[in-house]
mmCIF file of C-alpha atoms in Angstrom:
data_model
loop_
_atom_site.group_PDB
_atom_site.id
_atom_site.type_symbol
_atom_site.label_atom_id
_atom_site.label_comp_id
_atom_site.label_asym_id
_atom_site.label_seq_id
_atom_site.Cartn_x
_atom_site.Cartn_y
_atom_site.Cartn_z
ATOM 1 C CA MET A 1 -25.611 -6.772 37.184
ATOM 2 C CA GLU A 2 -24.266 -10.370 37.489
ATOM 3 C CA ASN A 3 -27.519 -11.635 38.645
ATOM 4 C CA SER A 4 -29.513 -9.946 35.817
ATOM 5 C CA THR A 5 -31.239 -11.992 33.565
ATOM 6 C CA ALA A 6 -30.679 -11.958 29.711
ATOM 7 C CA TRP A 7 -33.776 -9.679 29.075
ATOM 8 C CA GLN A 8 -32.603 -7.409 31.846
ATOM 9 C CA LEU A 9 -29.266 -7.161 30.182
ATOM 10 C CA PHE A 10 -30.577 -6.227 26.994
ATOM 11 C CA ALA A 11 -33.252 -3.944 28.126
ATOM 12 C CA ASN A 12 -32.792 -0.446 29.071
ATOM 13 C CA ARG A 13 -29.650 0.331 26.760
ATOM 14 C CA THR A 14 -28.666 3.864 25.952
ATOM 15 C CA GLU A 15 -28.909 5.079 22.322
ATOM 16 C CA PHE A 16 -25.123 4.621 21.891
ATOM 17 C CA GLU A 17 -25.372 1.149 23.216
ATOM 18 C CA ALA A 18 -28.112 0.365 20.789
ATOM 19 C CA ILE A 19 -25.896 1.646 17.825
ATOM 20 C CA VAL A 20 -22.806 -0.482 19.006
ATOM 21 C CA PHE A 21 -25.292 -3.821 19.265
ATOM 22 C CA SER A 22 -26.686 -2.837 15.863
ATOM 23 C CA VAL A 23 -23.328 -2.252 14.096
ATOM 24 C CA SER A 24 -21.791 -5.563 15.733
ATOM 25 C CA GLY A 25 -24.917 -7.620 14.862
ATOM 26 C CA SER A 26 -25.014 -6.361 11.276
ATOM 27 C CA CYS A 27 -21.289 -7.233 10.784
ATOM 28 C CA ALA A 28 -21.793 -10.797 12.515
ATOM 29 C CA LEU A 29 -24.732 -11.402 10.043
ATOM 30 C CA LEU A 30 -22.933 -10.374 7.051
ATOM 31 C CA SER A 31 -19.810 -12.511 7.757
ATOM 32 C CA LEU A 32 -22.112 -15.505 8.488
ATOM 33 C CA LEU A 33 -23.930 -15.035 5.098
ATOM 34 C CA LEU A 34 -20.539 -14.852 3.177
ATOM 35 C CA THR A 35 -18.992 -17.766 5.031
ATOM 36 C CA PHE A 36 -22.131 -19.964 4.801
ATOM 37 C CA PHE A 37 -22.394 -19.300 1.175
ATOM 38 C CA LEU A 38 -18.635 -20.263 0.538
ATOM 39 C CA ILE A 39 -19.282 -23.292 2.641
ATOM 40 C CA TYR A 40 -22.398 -24.126 0.568
ATOM 41 C CA ARG A 41 -20.485 -23.917 -2.474
ATOM 42 C CA HIS A 42 -17.867 -26.196 -1.229
ATOM 43 C CA LEU A 43 -20.515 -28.669 -0.477
ATOM 44 C CA LYS A 44 -22.230 -28.414 -3.698
ATOM 45 C CA HIS A 45 -18.860 -29.349 -5.561
ATOM 46 C CA TYR A 46 -17.679 -31.667 -2.676
ATOM 47 C CA TYR A 47 -15.420 -33.956 -4.881
ATOM 48 C CA GLU A 48 -12.239 -33.912 -2.723
ATOM 49 C CA PRO A 49 -13.308 -34.487 0.933
ATOM 50 C CA GLN A 50 -9.597 -34.969 1.865
ATOM 51 C CA ALA A 51 -9.057 -31.112 1.125
ATOM 52 C CA GLN A 52 -12.258 -29.657 1.582
ATOM 53 C CA LYS A 53 -13.198 -31.091 4.907
ATOM 54 C CA PRO A 54 -10.255 -29.279 6.693
ATOM 55 C CA ILE A 55 -11.168 -26.297 4.421
ATOM 56 C CA ILE A 56 -14.843 -26.012 5.545
ATOM 57 C CA ARG A 57 -13.490 -26.667 9.401
ATOM 58 C CA ILE A 58 -11.455 -23.764 8.797
ATOM 59 C CA LEU A 59 -13.901 -21.691 7.309
ATOM 60 C CA LEU A 60 -16.243 -22.435 10.152
ATOM 61 C CA MET A 61 -13.857 -20.417 12.402
ATOM 62 C CA VAL A 62 -15.480 -16.968 10.838
ATOM 63 C CA PRO A 63 -19.376 -17.953 11.953
ATOM 64 C CA ILE A 64 -18.163 -19.055 15.361
ATOM 65 C CA TYR A 65 -15.863 -15.910 16.162
ATOM 66 C CA SER A 66 -18.721 -13.783 14.943
ATOM 67 C CA VAL A 67 -21.578 -15.251 16.718
ATOM 68 C CA VAL A 68 -19.668 -16.009 19.924
ATOM 69 C CA SER A 69 -18.419 -12.235 19.844
ATOM 70 C CA PHE A 70 -21.645 -10.804 19.439
ATOM 71 C CA LEU A 71 -23.271 -12.756 22.129
ATOM 72 C CA ALA A 72 -20.214 -11.804 24.414
ATOM 73 C CA ILE A 73 -21.230 -8.141 23.554
ATOM 74 C CA LEU A 74 -24.870 -8.724 24.184
ATOM 75 C CA LEU A 75 -24.591 -10.490 27.493
ATOM 76 C CA SER A 76 -21.149 -9.266 28.661
ATOM 77 C CA PRO A 77 -21.059 -10.610 32.045
ATOM 78 C CA TYR A 78 -21.037 -14.115 30.401
ATOM 79 C CA ALA A 79 -18.338 -13.153 28.064
ATOM 80 C CA LEU A 80 -15.670 -15.559 29.246
ATOM 81 C CA TYR A 81 -18.211 -18.580 28.791
ATOM 82 C CA PHE A 82 -18.775 -17.608 25.172
ATOM 83 C CA ASN A 83 -14.808 -17.215 24.502
ATOM 84 C CA LEU A 84 -14.153 -20.708 25.663
ATOM 85 C CA VAL A 85 -16.012 -21.945 22.554
ATOM 86 C CA ARG A 86 -14.224 -19.466 20.446
ATOM 87 C CA ASP A 87 -10.903 -20.099 21.739
ATOM 88 C CA CYS A 88 -11.080 -24.021 21.567
ATOM 89 C CA TYR A 89 -12.199 -24.140 18.310
ATOM 90 C CA GLU A 90 -9.336 -21.638 16.919
ATOM 91 C CA ALA A 91 -6.913 -24.325 18.125
ATOM 92 C CA TYR A 92 -8.672 -27.089 16.203
ATOM 93 C CA ALA A 93 -8.686 -25.059 13.075
ATOM 94 C CA LEU A 94 -5.145 -24.749 13.276
ATOM 95 C CA TYR A 95 -4.612 -28.279 13.306
ATOM 96 C CA GLN A 96 -6.890 -28.605 10.382
ATOM 97 C CA PHE A 97 -4.599 -26.604 8.360
ATOM 98 C CA LEU A 98 -1.850 -28.815 9.090
ATOM 99 C CA CYS A 99 -3.798 -31.596 7.766
ATOM 100 C CA LEU A 100 -4.813 -29.525 4.631
ATOM 101 C CA LEU A 101 -1.029 -29.033 3.934
ATOM 102 C CA THR A 102 -0.308 -32.605 4.484
ATOM 103 C CA HIS A 103 -3.116 -33.649 1.723
ATOM 104 C CA TYR A 104 -1.909 -31.231 -0.703
ATOM 105 C CA TYR A 105 1.807 -32.475 -0.437
ATOM 106 C CA ASP A 106 0.372 -36.100 -0.911
ATOM 107 C CA SER A 107 -1.643 -35.070 -3.772
ATOM 108 C CA GLU A 108 1.378 -33.493 -5.577
ATOM 109 C CA GLY A 109 3.063 -36.765 -5.226
ATOM 110 C CA GLY A 110 5.053 -35.914 -2.085
ATOM 111 C CA ALA A 111 6.561 -38.656 0.259
ATOM 112 C CA PHE A 112 5.154 -37.531 3.530
ATOM 113 C CA THR A 113 2.230 -39.931 4.729
ATOM 114 C CA TYR A 114 0.971 -40.714 8.408
ATOM 115 C CA GLU A 115 2.316 -44.184 8.533
ATOM 116 C CA LEU A 116 5.307 -45.998 7.175
ATOM 117 C CA ILE A 117 4.700 -48.103 3.950
ATOM 118 C CA ASP A 118 6.898 -50.686 2.938
ATOM 119 C CA LEU A 119 8.245 -50.282 -1.009
ATOM 120 C CA GLY A 120 8.857 -53.580 -2.761
ATOM 121 C CA GLY A 121 7.581 -55.736 0.081
ATOM 122 C CA ASP A 122 10.934 -56.720 1.586
ATOM 123 C CA GLY A 123 10.656 -54.358 4.556
ATOM 124 C CA GLY A 124 13.934 -53.011 3.572
ATOM 125 C CA SER A 125 12.756 -49.712 1.935
ATOM 126 C CA SER A 126 10.317 -47.202 3.472
ATOM 127 C CA ILE A 127 8.786 -43.969 2.736
ATOM 128 C CA GLY A 128 10.976 -42.452 5.728
ATOM 129 C CA GLY A 129 14.152 -43.537 3.688
ATOM 130 C CA GLN A 130 12.486 -42.093 0.500
ATOM 131 C CA MET A 131 11.912 -38.724 2.309
ATOM 132 C CA ARG A 132 15.549 -38.530 3.062
ATOM 133 C CA GLN A 133 16.628 -38.898 -0.521
ATOM 134 C CA GLU A 134 14.135 -35.927 -1.515
ATOM 135 C CA PHE A 135 15.000 -33.665 1.524
ATOM 136 C CA VAL A 136 18.447 -32.880 2.979
ATOM 137 C CA ARG A 137 19.591 -32.356 6.507
ATOM 138 C CA SER A 138 18.641 -28.630 7.643
ATOM 139 C CA ARG A 139 18.676 -26.356 10.589
ATOM 140 C CA PHE A 140 15.591 -25.515 12.389
ATOM 141 C CA PRO A 141 14.263 -21.786 12.133
ATOM 142 C CA PHE A 142 15.134 -19.343 14.437
ATOM 143 C CA PRO A 143 15.350 -19.825 17.717
ATOM 144 C CA LEU A 144 16.477 -23.119 17.406
ATOM 145 C CA CYS A 145 18.880 -22.475 14.574
ATOM 146 C CA CYS A 146 21.789 -24.363 16.410
ATOM 147 C CA PHE A 147 19.955 -27.680 15.964
ATOM 148 C CA HIS A 148 19.570 -29.875 12.812
ATOM 149 C CA TYR A 149 16.846 -32.165 11.653
ATOM 150 C CA THR A 150 16.252 -34.726 8.881
ATOM 151 C CA PRO A 151 12.860 -34.799 7.259
ATOM 152 C CA GLY A 152 11.024 -37.960 7.695
ATOM 153 C CA ASN A 153 8.144 -39.728 9.412
ATOM 154 C CA THR A 154 9.485 -38.929 12.850
ATOM 155 C CA LEU A 155 9.711 -35.424 12.317
ATOM 156 C CA LEU A 156 6.269 -35.439 10.704
ATOM 157 C CA THR A 157 5.018 -37.173 13.617
ATOM 158 C CA TRP A 158 6.321 -34.834 16.325
ATOM 159 C CA ILE A 159 4.891 -31.963 13.894
ATOM 160 C CA ARG A 160 1.498 -33.427 14.463
ATOM 161 C CA ARG A 161 2.142 -33.795 18.110
ATOM 162 C CA PHE A 162 3.063 -30.367 18.672
ATOM 163 C CA ALA A 163 0.287 -28.855 16.719
ATOM 164 C CA LEU A 164 -2.126 -31.081 18.503
ATOM 165 C CA GLN A 165 -0.995 -30.071 22.170
ATOM 166 C CA TYR A 166 -2.382 -26.697 21.347
ATOM 167 C CA VAL A 167 -5.868 -27.968 20.800
ATOM 168 C CA PHE A 168 -5.827 -29.770 24.191
ATOM 169 C CA PHE A 169 -3.803 -26.992 26.256
ATOM 170 C CA LYS A 170 -6.373 -24.495 24.993
ATOM 171 C CA LEU A 171 -9.226 -26.405 26.216
ATOM 172 C CA LEU A 172 -7.529 -27.252 29.557
ATOM 173 C CA LEU A 173 -6.741 -23.710 30.225
ATOM 174 C CA SER A 174 -10.064 -22.462 29.106
ATOM 175 C CA PHE A 175 -11.462 -24.404 31.730
ATOM 176 C CA VAL A 176 -8.885 -23.461 34.241
ATOM 177 C CA ALA A 177 -9.995 -19.689 33.387
ATOM 178 C CA ILE A 178 -13.511 -20.285 34.133
ATOM 179 C CA ILE A 179 -12.754 -21.880 37.477
ATOM 180 C CA LEU A 180 -10.607 -18.813 38.295
ATOM 181 C CA ALA A 181 -13.124 -16.591 37.356
ATOM 182 C CA LEU A 182 -15.698 -18.016 39.496
ATOM 183 C CA THR A 183 -13.399 -17.734 42.571
ATOM 184 C CA GLY A 184 -12.404 -14.270 41.532
ATOM 185 C CA LEU A 185 -8.842 -15.101 40.556
ATOM 186 C CA TYR A 186 -8.896 -14.483 36.913
ATOM 187 C CA HIS A 187 -9.508 -10.822 36.331
ATOM 188 C CA ALA A 188 -9.506 -10.692 32.358
ATOM 189 C CA GLY A 189 -6.978 -8.125 31.036
ATOM 190 C CA SER A 190 -5.358 -7.537 34.239
ATOM 191 C CA PHE A 191 -1.468 -7.883 34.119
ATOM 192 C CA ASP A 192 -1.297 -8.470 38.112
ATOM 193 C CA LEU A 193 0.915 -11.621 38.705
ATOM 194 C CA ARG A 194 -1.518 -12.464 41.587
ATOM 195 C CA TYR A 195 -4.392 -13.197 38.996
ATOM 196 C CA GLY A 196 -4.713 -15.924 36.444
ATOM 197 C CA PHE A 197 -5.244 -13.639 33.264
ATOM 198 C CA PHE A 198 -1.605 -12.924 32.948
ATOM 199 C CA TRP A 199 -0.432 -16.701 33.570
ATOM 200 C CA ILE A 200 -2.984 -18.187 31.180
ATOM 201 C CA SER A 201 -2.241 -15.765 28.533
ATOM 202 C CA LEU A 202 1.282 -16.508 28.669
ATOM 203 C CA LEU A 203 1.126 -20.185 28.644
ATOM 204 C CA LEU A 204 -1.449 -19.995 25.862
ATOM 205 C CA ASN A 205 0.761 -17.897 23.797
ATOM 206 C CA LEU A 206 3.724 -20.186 24.271
ATOM 207 C CA SER A 207 1.288 -23.165 23.065
ATOM 208 C CA ALA A 208 0.246 -21.257 20.061
ATOM 209 C CA ILE A 209 3.926 -20.055 19.225
ATOM 210 C CA ILE A 210 5.000 -23.696 19.313
ATOM 211 C CA ALA A 211 1.946 -24.910 17.322
ATOM 212 C CA PHE A 212 2.917 -22.138 14.482
ATOM 213 C CA TYR A 213 6.455 -22.884 14.649
ATOM 214 C CA VAL A 214 5.989 -26.688 13.733
ATOM 215 C CA ILE A 215 3.493 -25.750 11.079
ATOM 216 C CA LEU A 216 6.121 -23.351 9.726
ATOM 217 C CA ILE A 217 8.803 -25.905 9.628
ATOM 218 C CA PHE A 218 6.464 -28.223 7.737
ATOM 219 C CA TYR A 219 5.304 -25.515 5.187
ATOM 220 C CA GLY A 220 8.949 -24.646 4.611
ATOM 221 C CA LEU A 221 9.629 -27.923 3.489
ATOM 222 C CA ILE A 222 6.900 -28.522 1.055
ATOM 223 C CA ALA A 223 5.858 -24.705 0.082
ATOM 224 C CA ARG A 224 7.444 -25.317 -3.419
ATOM 225 C CA THR A 225 5.947 -28.391 -4.047
ATOM 226 C CA ILE A 226 2.454 -27.219 -3.199
ATOM 227 C CA SER A 227 2.760 -23.692 -4.685
ATOM 228 C CA ALA A 228 -0.103 -24.177 -6.875
ATOM 229 C CA HIS A 229 -2.545 -24.509 -4.065
ATOM 230 C CA GLU A 230 -1.516 -21.037 -2.760
ATOM 231 C CA PRO A 231 -0.688 -22.037 0.647
ATOM 232 C CA LEU A 232 0.887 -18.591 1.825
ATOM 233 C CA LEU A 233 -2.539 -17.046 1.197
ATOM 234 C CA LYS A 234 -4.287 -19.661 3.459
ATOM 235 C CA PHE A 235 -1.552 -19.463 5.927
ATOM 236 C CA LEU A 236 -1.861 -15.609 6.249
ATOM 237 C CA SER A 237 -5.620 -15.797 6.520
ATOM 238 C CA ILE A 238 -5.362 -18.200 9.370
ATOM 239 C CA LYS A 239 -2.419 -16.412 11.173
ATOM 240 C CA VAL A 240 -3.938 -12.973 10.790
ATOM 241 C CA LEU A 241 -7.399 -14.245 12.445
ATOM 242 C CA ILE A 242 -5.622 -15.922 15.324
ATOM 243 C CA PHE A 243 -2.610 -14.005 16.151
ATOM 244 C CA PHE A 244 -4.159 -10.622 15.418
ATOM 245 C CA CYS A 245 -7.149 -11.279 17.553
ATOM 246 C CA PHE A 246 -4.690 -12.574 20.557
ATOM 247 C CA TRP A 247 -2.529 -9.614 20.299
ATOM 248 C CA GLN A 248 -5.455 -7.320 19.955
ATOM 249 C CA THR A 249 -6.900 -8.628 23.459
ATOM 250 C CA LEU A 250 -3.607 -8.223 25.144
ATOM 251 C CA ALA A 251 -3.173 -4.554 23.822
ATOM 252 C CA ILE A 252 -6.800 -3.778 24.718
ATOM 253 C CA GLY A 253 -6.506 -5.319 28.379
ATOM 254 C CA ALA A 254 -3.072 -3.293 28.618
ATOM 255 C CA LEU A 255 -4.999 0.136 27.918
ATOM 256 C CA TYR A 256 -7.518 -0.619 30.638
ATOM 257 C CA TYR A 257 -5.058 -2.002 32.949
ATOM 258 C CA PHE A 258 -2.851 1.177 32.908
ATOM 259 C CA ASP A 259 -6.117 3.456 33.025
ATOM 260 C CA ILE A 260 -5.470 4.598 29.297
ATOM 261 C CA LEU A 261 -9.104 3.635 28.431
ATOM 262 C CA PRO A 262 -11.942 4.387 31.091
ATOM 263 C CA ALA A 263 -14.706 1.605 31.764
ATOM 264 C CA PHE A 264 -18.239 2.874 30.269
ATOM 265 C CA PHE A 265 -21.861 1.639 30.327
ATOM 266 C CA GLY A 266 -21.728 0.996 33.965
ATOM 267 C CA TRP A 267 -19.446 -2.212 33.340
ATOM 268 C CA THR A 268 -16.057 -3.095 34.864
ATOM 269 C CA LYS A 269 -12.801 -2.475 33.184
ATOM 270 C CA GLU A 270 -12.684 -6.369 32.245
ATOM 271 C CA GLN A 271 -16.137 -6.340 30.728
ATOM 272 C CA SER A 272 -15.505 -3.019 28.823
ATOM 273 C CA ALA A 273 -12.135 -4.362 27.570
ATOM 274 C CA ASP A 274 -14.184 -7.638 26.414
ATOM 275 C CA VAL A 275 -16.939 -5.551 24.800
ATOM 276 C CA ILE A 276 -14.350 -3.483 22.858
ATOM 277 C CA GLN A 277 -12.386 -6.620 21.599
ATOM 278 C CA ASN A 278 -15.380 -8.460 20.462
ATOM 279 C CA VAL A 279 -16.963 -5.334 18.481
ATOM 280 C CA LEU A 280 -13.537 -5.185 16.743
ATOM 281 C CA ILE A 281 -13.611 -8.986 16.199
ATOM 282 C CA CYS A 282 -17.318 -8.630 14.603
ATOM 283 C CA GLY A 283 -15.975 -5.992 12.125
ATOM 284 C CA GLU A 284 -12.727 -7.901 11.381
ATOM 285 C CA MET A 285 -14.528 -11.100 10.542
ATOM 286 C CA VAL A 286 -16.386 -9.440 7.460
ATOM 287 C CA GLY A 287 -12.963 -8.634 6.184
ATOM 288 C CA ILE A 288 -11.598 -12.312 6.819
ATOM 289 C CA ALA A 289 -14.840 -13.790 5.411
ATOM 290 C CA ILE A 290 -14.225 -11.760 2.127
ATOM 291 C CA LEU A 291 -10.683 -12.850 2.164
ATOM 292 C CA ASN A 292 -11.540 -16.565 2.302
ATOM 293 C CA PHE A 293 -13.312 -16.400 -1.151
ATOM 294 C CA TRP A 294 -9.542 -16.169 -2.405
ATOM 295 C CA ALA A 295 -7.736 -17.952 0.060
ATOM 296 C CA PHE A 296 -10.156 -20.847 0.019
ATOM 297 C CA SER A 297 -11.897 -20.766 -3.273
ATOM 298 C CA TYR A 298 -14.336 -23.557 -4.209
ATOM 299 C CA ARG A 299 -13.648 -23.058 -7.928
ATOM 300 C CA THR A 300 -10.627 -25.536 -7.648
ATOM 301 C CA TYR A 301 -13.073 -28.349 -6.946
ATOM 302 C CA ARG A 302 -15.935 -27.440 -9.375
ATOM 303 C CA THR A 303 -16.369 -29.942 -12.388
ATOM 304 C CA GLU A 304 -18.970 -29.894 -15.210
ATOM 305 C CA PRO A 305 -21.600 -27.200 -15.076
ATOM 306 C CA GLY A 306 -25.102 -28.408 -13.549
ATOM 307 C CA VAL A 307 -23.109 -31.456 -11.762
ATOM 308 C CA HIS A 308 -23.137 -31.364 -8.054
ATOM 309 C CA THR A 309 -23.237 -33.422 -4.780
ATOM 310 C CA LEU A 310 -25.969 -31.757 -3.117
ATOM 311 C CA HIS A 311 -27.952 -35.037 -2.915
ATOM 312 C CA ASN A 312 -25.427 -36.180 -0.286
ATOM 313 C CA LEU A 313 -25.408 -32.988 1.707
ATOM 314 C CA GLY A 314 -26.762 -34.189 4.776
ATOM 315 C CA LYS A 315 -24.536 -37.350 5.074
ATOM 316 C CA ASN A 316 -21.489 -35.090 4.019
ATOM 317 C CA ILE A 317 -22.146 -32.704 6.813
ATOM 318 C CA ALA A 318 -23.255 -35.218 9.538
ATOM 319 C CA THR A 319 -20.737 -37.971 9.044
ATOM 320 C CA ASP A 320 -17.679 -36.083 7.642
ATOM 321 C CA ILE A 321 -17.609 -32.380 8.437
ATOM 322 C CA LEU A 322 -19.189 -32.817 11.713
ATOM 323 C CA ASN A 323 -17.506 -35.982 12.745
ATOM 324 C CA PRO A 324 -16.156 -35.440 16.404
ATOM 325 C CA LEU A 325 -14.404 -38.776 16.160
ATOM 326 C CA ASP A 326 -11.962 -37.450 13.731
ATOM 327 C CA LEU A 327 -9.959 -35.712 16.375
ATOM 328 C CA VAL A 328 -9.790 -38.839 18.455
ATOM 329 C CA ARG A 329 -8.557 -40.937 15.692
ATOM 330 C CA GLU A 330 -5.943 -38.316 14.519
ATOM 331 C CA THR A 331 -4.926 -37.948 18.224
ATOM 332 C CA LYS A 332 -4.410 -41.642 18.450
ATOM 333 C CA GLU A 333 -2.579 -42.046 15.386
ATOM 334 C CA ALA A 334 -0.253 -39.144 16.224
ATOM 335 C CA PHE A 335 0.711 -40.449 19.501
ATOM 336 C CA THR A 336 0.989 -43.967 18.402
ATOM 337 C CA PRO A 337 4.741 -44.953 18.624
ATOM 338 C CA LEU A 338 6.477 -45.285 15.226
ATOM 339 C CA PRO A 339 7.540 -48.979 14.346
ATOM 340 C CA ASP A 340 10.962 -50.016 15.202
ATOM 341 C CA LYS A 341 11.922 -49.954 11.442
ATOM 342 C CA GLU A 342 11.408 -46.201 11.342
ATOM 343 C CA ASN A 343 14.347 -45.889 13.800
ATOM 344 C CA ASP A 344 16.641 -47.856 11.374
ATOM 345 C CA HIS A 345 16.306 -44.866 8.914
ATOM 346 C CA ARG A 346 16.912 -41.864 11.380
ATOM 347 C CA SER A 347 20.114 -39.814 10.972
#
């Protein structure tokens, strides 16, 4: 079956398999239509790019998850390759959520910025100092509650760095997984310590927890200030999608590993686990797509009736939404050392 063509993989399906493909495909199509309609409405009222750009990039998670999961069902022997795209974009979308939170805080008059700015021109007063007047020295959340931090540009810089590490770590380990799979050392769903699935899953989980942890710190600092933007609903939408799918994958893998669920359709245990996981994702994306109409509503950005920005649709998509250089620029900013004057304001 590994050497079968795409047509041979699709042909000669049983009636039950056809039902599985039909239901999964219908769910994927519905979630696509719902999400693209919401994205279209944002692009029609694209008046606040600094907020709507990360929102649209986050919304794209649903169609990417849906399409990739359906293709992984249809062409199950190649599921690992499809999942590479899904997993890498997932990490990028999480970073975009941090960018969105930062914009909300700045728009509400908050003091967090990506750069130190002199106040008064004498070099003696900086945004970092202003932030320490607004916030007090605090403890980190569990499990680092024994340590303290003082809000400032240094903290924000490290938050961005720890969020970005998930993007690059996810990309690196996804390629490692493919290499191990080609050499027979991956074994998706297997918790055997001799194979790569367990170790890659462990490392990815630690990386994701770190990214969520630092975003949670940032969210805790600014939640009250940006409450009008309903950040909790947005945060829950992303967290449910990413973490629920991740733990769902591990749970299904464990059921197959301990022979609680059998292989079916002539597939291996690994392929069967992937199929069940992807069928569930296709269905779940419909619910996430509906939730996003409340979590990431376009109505906030709508102005007068009949006024729209569709005349700039192509430009907004090509040079703003889908601009791949943004990640390069943001990474460079995040890992550029802070000026020495920031150090003068550290506690």
